[in-house]
Short mmCIF file of C-alpha atoms in Angstrom, two decimals:
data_model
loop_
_atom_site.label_atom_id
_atom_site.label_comp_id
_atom_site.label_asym_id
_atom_site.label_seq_id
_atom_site.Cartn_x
_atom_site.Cartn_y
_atom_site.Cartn_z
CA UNK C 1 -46.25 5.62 43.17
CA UNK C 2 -44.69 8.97 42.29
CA UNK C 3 -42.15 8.62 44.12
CA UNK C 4 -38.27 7.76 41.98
CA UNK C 5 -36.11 5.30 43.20
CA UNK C 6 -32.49 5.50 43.04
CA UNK C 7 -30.19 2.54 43.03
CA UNK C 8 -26.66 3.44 44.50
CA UNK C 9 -25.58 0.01 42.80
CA UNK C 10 -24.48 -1.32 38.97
CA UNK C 11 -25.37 -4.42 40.45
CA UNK C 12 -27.80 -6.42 37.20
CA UNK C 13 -28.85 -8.80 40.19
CA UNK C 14 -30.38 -5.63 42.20
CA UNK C 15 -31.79 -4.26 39.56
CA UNK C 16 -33.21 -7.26 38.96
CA UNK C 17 -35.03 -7.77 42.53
CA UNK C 18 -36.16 -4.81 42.94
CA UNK C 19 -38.06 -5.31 38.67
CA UNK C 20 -39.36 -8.25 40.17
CA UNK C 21 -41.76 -6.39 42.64
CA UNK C 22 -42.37 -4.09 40.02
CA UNK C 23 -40.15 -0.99 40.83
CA UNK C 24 -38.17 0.55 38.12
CA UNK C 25 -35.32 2.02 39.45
CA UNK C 26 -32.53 4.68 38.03
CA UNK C 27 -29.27 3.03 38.05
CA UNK C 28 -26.52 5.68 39.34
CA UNK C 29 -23.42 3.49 41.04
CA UNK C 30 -21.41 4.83 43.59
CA UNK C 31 -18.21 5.78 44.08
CA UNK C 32 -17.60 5.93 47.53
CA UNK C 33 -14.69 4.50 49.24
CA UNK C 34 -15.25 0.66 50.14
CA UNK C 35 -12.30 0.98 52.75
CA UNK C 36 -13.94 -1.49 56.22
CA UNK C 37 -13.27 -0.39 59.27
CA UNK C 38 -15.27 -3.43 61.35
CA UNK C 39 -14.63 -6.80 61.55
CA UNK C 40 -17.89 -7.58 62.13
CA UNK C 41 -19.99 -8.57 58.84
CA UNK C 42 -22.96 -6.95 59.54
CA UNK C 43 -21.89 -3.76 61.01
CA UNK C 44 -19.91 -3.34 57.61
CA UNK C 45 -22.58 -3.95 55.54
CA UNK C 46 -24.57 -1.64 57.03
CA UNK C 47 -21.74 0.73 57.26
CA UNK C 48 -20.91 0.05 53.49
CA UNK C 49 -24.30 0.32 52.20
CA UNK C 50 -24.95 3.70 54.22
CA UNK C 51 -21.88 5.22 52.60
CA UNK C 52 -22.96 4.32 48.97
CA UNK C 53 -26.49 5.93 49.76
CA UNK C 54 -25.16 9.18 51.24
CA UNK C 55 -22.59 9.45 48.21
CA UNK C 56 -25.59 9.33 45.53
CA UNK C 57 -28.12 11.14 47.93
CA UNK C 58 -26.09 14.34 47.74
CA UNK C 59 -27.35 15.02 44.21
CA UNK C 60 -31.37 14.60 45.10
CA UNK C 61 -31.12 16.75 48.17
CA UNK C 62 -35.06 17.92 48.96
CA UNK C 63 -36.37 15.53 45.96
CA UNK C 64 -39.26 13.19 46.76
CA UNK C 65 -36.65 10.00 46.18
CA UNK C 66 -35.65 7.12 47.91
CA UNK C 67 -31.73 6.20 47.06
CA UNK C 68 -31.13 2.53 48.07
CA UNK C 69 -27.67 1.64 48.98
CA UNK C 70 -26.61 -2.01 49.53
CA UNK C 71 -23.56 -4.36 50.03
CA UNK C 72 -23.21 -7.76 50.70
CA UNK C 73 -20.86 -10.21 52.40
CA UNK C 74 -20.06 -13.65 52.94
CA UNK C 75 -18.88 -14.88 56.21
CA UNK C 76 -17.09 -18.15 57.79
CA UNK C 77 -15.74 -18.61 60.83
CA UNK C 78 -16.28 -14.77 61.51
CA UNK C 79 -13.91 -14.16 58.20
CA UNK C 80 -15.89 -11.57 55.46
CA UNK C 81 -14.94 -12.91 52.25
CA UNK C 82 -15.18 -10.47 49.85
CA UNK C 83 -15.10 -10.78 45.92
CA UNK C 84 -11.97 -13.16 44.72
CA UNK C 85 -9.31 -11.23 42.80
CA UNK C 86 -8.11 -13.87 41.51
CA UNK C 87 -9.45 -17.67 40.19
CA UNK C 88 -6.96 -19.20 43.30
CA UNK C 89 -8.48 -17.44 45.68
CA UNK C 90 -12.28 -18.08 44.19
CA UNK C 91 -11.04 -22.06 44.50
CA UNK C 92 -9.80 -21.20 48.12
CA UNK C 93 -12.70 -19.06 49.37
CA UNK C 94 -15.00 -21.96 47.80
CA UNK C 95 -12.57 -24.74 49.33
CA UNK C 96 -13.56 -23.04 52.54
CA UNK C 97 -17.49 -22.80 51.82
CA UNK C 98 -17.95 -26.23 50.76
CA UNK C 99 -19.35 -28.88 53.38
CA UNK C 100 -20.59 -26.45 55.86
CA UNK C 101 -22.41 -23.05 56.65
CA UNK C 102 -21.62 -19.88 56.14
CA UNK C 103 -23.62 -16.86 56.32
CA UNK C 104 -24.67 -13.72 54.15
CA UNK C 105 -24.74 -10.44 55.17
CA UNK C 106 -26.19 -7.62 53.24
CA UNK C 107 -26.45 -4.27 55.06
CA UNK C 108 -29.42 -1.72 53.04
CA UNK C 109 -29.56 1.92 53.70
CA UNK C 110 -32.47 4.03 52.49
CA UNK C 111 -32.28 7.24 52.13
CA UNK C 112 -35.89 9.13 52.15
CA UNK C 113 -34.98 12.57 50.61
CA UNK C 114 -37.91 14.44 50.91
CA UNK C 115 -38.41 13.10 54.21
CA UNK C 116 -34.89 13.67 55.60
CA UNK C 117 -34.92 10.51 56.67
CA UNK C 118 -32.48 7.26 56.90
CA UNK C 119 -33.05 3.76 57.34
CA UNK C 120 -30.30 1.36 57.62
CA UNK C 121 -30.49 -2.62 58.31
CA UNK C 122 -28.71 -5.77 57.87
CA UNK C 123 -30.40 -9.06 56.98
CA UNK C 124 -28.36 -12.59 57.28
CA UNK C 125 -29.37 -15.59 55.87
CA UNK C 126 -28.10 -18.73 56.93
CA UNK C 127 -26.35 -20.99 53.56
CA UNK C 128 -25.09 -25.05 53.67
CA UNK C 129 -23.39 -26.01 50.83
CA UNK C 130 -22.62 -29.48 50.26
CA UNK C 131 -19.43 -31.21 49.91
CA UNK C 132 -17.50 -30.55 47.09
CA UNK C 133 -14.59 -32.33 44.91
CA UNK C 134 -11.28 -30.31 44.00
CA UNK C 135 -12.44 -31.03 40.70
CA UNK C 136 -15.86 -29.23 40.88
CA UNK C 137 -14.35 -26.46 42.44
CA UNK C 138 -12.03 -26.11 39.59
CA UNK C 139 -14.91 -26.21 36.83
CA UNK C 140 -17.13 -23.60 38.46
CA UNK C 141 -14.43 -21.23 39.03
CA UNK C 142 -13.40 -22.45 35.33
CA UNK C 143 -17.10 -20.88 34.08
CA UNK C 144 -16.19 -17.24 35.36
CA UNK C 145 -19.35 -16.66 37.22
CA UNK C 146 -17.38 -16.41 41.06
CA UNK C 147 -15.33 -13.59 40.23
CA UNK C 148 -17.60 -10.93 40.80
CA UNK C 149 -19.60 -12.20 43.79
CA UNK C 150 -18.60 -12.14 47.31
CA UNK C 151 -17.67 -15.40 48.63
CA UNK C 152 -17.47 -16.39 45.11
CA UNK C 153 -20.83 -17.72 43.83
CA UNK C 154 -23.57 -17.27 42.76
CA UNK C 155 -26.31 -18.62 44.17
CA UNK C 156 -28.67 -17.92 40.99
CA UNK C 157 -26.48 -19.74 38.76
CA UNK C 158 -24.50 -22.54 38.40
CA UNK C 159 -23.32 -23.02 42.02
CA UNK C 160 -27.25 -23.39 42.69
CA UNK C 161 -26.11 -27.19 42.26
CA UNK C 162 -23.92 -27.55 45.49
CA UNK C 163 -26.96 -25.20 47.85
CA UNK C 164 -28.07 -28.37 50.34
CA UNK C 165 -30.56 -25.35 51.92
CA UNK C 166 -31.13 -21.92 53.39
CA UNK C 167 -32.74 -20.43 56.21
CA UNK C 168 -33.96 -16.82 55.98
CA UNK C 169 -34.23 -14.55 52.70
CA UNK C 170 -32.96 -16.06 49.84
CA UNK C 171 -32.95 -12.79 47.63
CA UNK C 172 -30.76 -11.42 50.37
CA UNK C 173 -28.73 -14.35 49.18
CA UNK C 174 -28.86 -13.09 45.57
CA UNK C 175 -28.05 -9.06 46.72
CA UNK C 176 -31.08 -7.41 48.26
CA UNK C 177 -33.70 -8.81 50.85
CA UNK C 178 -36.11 -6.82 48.66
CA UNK C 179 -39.16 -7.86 50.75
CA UNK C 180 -37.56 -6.26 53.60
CA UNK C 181 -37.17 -2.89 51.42
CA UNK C 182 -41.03 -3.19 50.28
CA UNK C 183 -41.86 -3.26 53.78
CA UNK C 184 -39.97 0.20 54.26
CA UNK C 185 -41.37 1.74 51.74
CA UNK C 186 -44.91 0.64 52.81
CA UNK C 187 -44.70 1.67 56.19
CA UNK C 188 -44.07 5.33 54.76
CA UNK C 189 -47.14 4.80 52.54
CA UNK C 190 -44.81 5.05 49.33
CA UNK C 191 -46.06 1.08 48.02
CA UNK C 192 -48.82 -0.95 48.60
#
């Protein structure tokens, strides 16, 4: 594949994914504004991820790349739960997870720049998490690991422990339903 692809994320976790199927992407982050204007988790994702692409598409106008932008939420009870700012609200956004479902959002846009073309979707996977004590709440926020993940875990790490099950993509889970992706980019003939 001659093809570059350009991930509009620092995200490790992406990067990561998208190694695993064996494409080496060039990391540029975005910088575009992360303001929502939707309540709805999966029309912000998708509106999210498209704004990240079209920020780091402006500088590979007419190339032949694909720019991948991406965001994920978590959602309960219709609330997006974004990434804690704090360790209280990590123990209260994980006080609220624990028990029960909740569901993960993450919206992909795919910008095609020699094609001119766009491709935006959202993915949701369904996540129960079992009970939980105050106590274990207060030790995994204690290791660090929630404060940069929406809903505040990580589902590849330590909080793998309290996952009782999943239905649908568990990489979308992690930060990109990368399978999803693959499938776009072999529909255009650029993987195989």
């Amino acid at each position: 594949m001659n093809i570059k692809i350009i991930l509009a994320s620092g995200s490790p976790r992406r990067r990561e994914l998208l190694h695993q199927v064996g494409l080496t992407p060039e990391i540029v982050p975005s910088q575009a504004d992360e303001t929502i204007t939707s309540t709805e988790p999966d029309q912000v994702v998708m509106e999210l991820s498209a704004r990240k692409a079209k920020e780091v598409a402006a500088g590979y106008q007419g190339q032949d790349a694909v720019i991948i932008g991406a965001d994920t939420v978590v959602a309960a009870d219709g609330r997006i739960l974004g990434k804690p700012r704090t360790r209280e609200e990590a123990a209260a956004m994980l006080k609220l997870l624990q028990g029960r479902h909740h569901q993960v959002y993450t919206g992909v846009t795919m910008i095609f720049a020699g094609l001119g073309e766009q491709c935006t979707f959202a993915e949701r996977t369904d996540v129960q998490v079992f009970p939980m004590t105050r106590q274990q709440i207060e030790n995994y926020v204690a290791t660090g690991e929630p404060m940069d993940k929406a809903g505040a875990y990580g589902i590849q790490g330590r909080f793998a422990a309290y996952i009782q099950g999943i239905s649908g993509d568990y990489n979308n889970v992690v930060g990109l339903p990368v399978g999803r992706v693959c499938q776009e980019l072999a529909g255009r003939g650029m993987m195989g």
